[in-house]
CSV table of C-alpha atoms in Angstrom, one decimal:
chain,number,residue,atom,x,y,z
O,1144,UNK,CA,101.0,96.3,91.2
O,1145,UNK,CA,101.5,94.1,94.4
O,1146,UNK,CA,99.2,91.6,94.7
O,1147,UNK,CA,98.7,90.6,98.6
O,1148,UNK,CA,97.5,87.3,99.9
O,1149,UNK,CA,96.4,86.4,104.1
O,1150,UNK,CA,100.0,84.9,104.3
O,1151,UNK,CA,102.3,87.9,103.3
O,1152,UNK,CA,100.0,90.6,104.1
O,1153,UNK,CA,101.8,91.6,107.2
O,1154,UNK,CA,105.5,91.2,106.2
O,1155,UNK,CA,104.1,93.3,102.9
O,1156,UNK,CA,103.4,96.1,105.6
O,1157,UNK,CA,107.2,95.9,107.4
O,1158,UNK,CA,108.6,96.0,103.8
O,1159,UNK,CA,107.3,99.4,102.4
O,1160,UNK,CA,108.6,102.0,104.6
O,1161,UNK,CA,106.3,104.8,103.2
O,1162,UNK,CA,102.5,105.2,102.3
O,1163,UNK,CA,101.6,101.7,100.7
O,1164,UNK,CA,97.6,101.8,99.0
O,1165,UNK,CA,95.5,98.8,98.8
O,1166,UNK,CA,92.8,98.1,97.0
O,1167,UNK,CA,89.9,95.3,98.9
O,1168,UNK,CA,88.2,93.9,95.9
O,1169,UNK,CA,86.3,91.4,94.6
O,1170,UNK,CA,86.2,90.1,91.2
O,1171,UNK,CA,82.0,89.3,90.8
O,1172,UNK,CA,81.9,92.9,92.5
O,1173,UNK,CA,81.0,96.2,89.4
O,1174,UNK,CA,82.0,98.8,91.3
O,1175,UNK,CA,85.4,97.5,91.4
O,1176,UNK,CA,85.9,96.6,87.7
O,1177,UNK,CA,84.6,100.3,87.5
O,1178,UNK,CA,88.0,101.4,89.2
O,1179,UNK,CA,90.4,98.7,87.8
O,1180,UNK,CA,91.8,100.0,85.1
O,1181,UNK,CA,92.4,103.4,86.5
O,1182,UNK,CA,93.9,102.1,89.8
O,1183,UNK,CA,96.5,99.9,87.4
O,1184,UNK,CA,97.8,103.2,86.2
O,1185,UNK,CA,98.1,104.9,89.8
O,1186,UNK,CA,101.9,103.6,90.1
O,1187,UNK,CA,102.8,105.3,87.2
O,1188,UNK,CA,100.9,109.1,88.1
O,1189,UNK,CA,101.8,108.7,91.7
O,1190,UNK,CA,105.7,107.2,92.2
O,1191,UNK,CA,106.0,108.1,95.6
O,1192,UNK,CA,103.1,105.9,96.5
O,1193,UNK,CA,103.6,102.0,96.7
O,1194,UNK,CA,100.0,100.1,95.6
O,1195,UNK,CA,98.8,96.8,96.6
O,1196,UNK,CA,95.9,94.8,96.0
O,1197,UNK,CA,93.7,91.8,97.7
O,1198,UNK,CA,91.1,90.0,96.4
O,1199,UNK,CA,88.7,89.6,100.0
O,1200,UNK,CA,86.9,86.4,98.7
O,1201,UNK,CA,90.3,84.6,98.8
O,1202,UNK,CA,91.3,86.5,101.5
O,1203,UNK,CA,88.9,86.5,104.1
O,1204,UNK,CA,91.2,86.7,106.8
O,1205,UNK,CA,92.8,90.0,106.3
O,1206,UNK,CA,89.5,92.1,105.6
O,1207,UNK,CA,88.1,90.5,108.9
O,1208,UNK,CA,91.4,91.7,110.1
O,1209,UNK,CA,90.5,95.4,108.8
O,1210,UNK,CA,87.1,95.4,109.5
O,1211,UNK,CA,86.8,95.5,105.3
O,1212,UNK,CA,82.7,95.6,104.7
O,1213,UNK,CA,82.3,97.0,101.5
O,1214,UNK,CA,84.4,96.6,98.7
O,1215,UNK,CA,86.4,98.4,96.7
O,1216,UNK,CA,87.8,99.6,100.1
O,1217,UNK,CA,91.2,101.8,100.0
O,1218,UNK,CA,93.3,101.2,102.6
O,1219,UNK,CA,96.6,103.4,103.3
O,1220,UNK,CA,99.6,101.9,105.2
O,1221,UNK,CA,102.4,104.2,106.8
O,1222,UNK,CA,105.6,102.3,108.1
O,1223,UNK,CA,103.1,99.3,108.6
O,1224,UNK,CA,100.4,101.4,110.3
O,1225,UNK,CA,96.8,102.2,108.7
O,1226,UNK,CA,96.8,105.6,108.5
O,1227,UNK,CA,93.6,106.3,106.7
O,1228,UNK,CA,90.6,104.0,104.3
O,1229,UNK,CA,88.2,105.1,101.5
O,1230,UNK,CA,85.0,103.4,102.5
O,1231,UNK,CA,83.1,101.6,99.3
O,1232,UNK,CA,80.3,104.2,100.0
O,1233,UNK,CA,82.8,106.4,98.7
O,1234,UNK,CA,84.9,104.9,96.4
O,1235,UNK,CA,82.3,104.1,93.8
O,1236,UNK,CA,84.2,106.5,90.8
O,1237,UNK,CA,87.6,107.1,89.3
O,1238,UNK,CA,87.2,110.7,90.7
O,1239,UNK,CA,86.7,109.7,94.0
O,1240,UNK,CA,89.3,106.9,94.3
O,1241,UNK,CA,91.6,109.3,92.7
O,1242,UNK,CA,91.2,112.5,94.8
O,1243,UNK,CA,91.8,109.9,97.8
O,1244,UNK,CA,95.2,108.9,96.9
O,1245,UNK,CA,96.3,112.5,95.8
O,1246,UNK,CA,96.3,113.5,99.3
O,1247,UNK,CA,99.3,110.7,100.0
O,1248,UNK,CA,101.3,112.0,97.2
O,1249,UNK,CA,104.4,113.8,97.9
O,1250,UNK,CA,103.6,117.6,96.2
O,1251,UNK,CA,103.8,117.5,92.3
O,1252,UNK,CA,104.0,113.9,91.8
O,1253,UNK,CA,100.8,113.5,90.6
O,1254,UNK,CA,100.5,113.5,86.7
């Protein structure tokens, strides 16, 4: 699990040539301890996905950037590009979080 900061955040982006999931979280913040330890497995049940984190108290800049309200917040990167975001309204369960990154998996790579 990446963890991204404000000032690699972008060159994280030109480095990951594929789908690229990160998590906007906070630490005080129960919906996303709810996730965590699910989202730390996601690597290993979806390989064809890269995932990312950033914590959006100590990275203010980059959820402005994003126009990140709510947290957790999913957003999905492709070649650098957002592509698509779980909102927090709807990331509030394993189920959900998880039925939004199966649709980036390449076919069968889910486990």
């Amino acid at each position: 699990m990446t963890t991204l900061t404000d000032a690699v955040f972008a060159e994280a982006l030109r480095q990951k040539p594929g789908f690229l999931v990160v998590k906007f979280y906070a630490n005080w913040c129960p919906d996303c301890r709810r996730v965590e330890a699910a989202y730390r497995q996601f690597p290993e049940r979806f390989p064809g996905l890269a995932f990312a984190e950033l914590n959006t108290d100590e990275n203010q800049g980059t959820a402005r950037l994003y126009d990140v309200r709510g947290i957790p917040s999913f957003l999905v990167f492709e070649g650098g590009r957002l592509v698509d975001r779980l909102y927090s309204r709807d990331a509030k369960s394993v189920a959900q979080v998880e039925g939004f990154v199966s649709r980036f998996a390449p076919s069968g790579q889910a486990s």
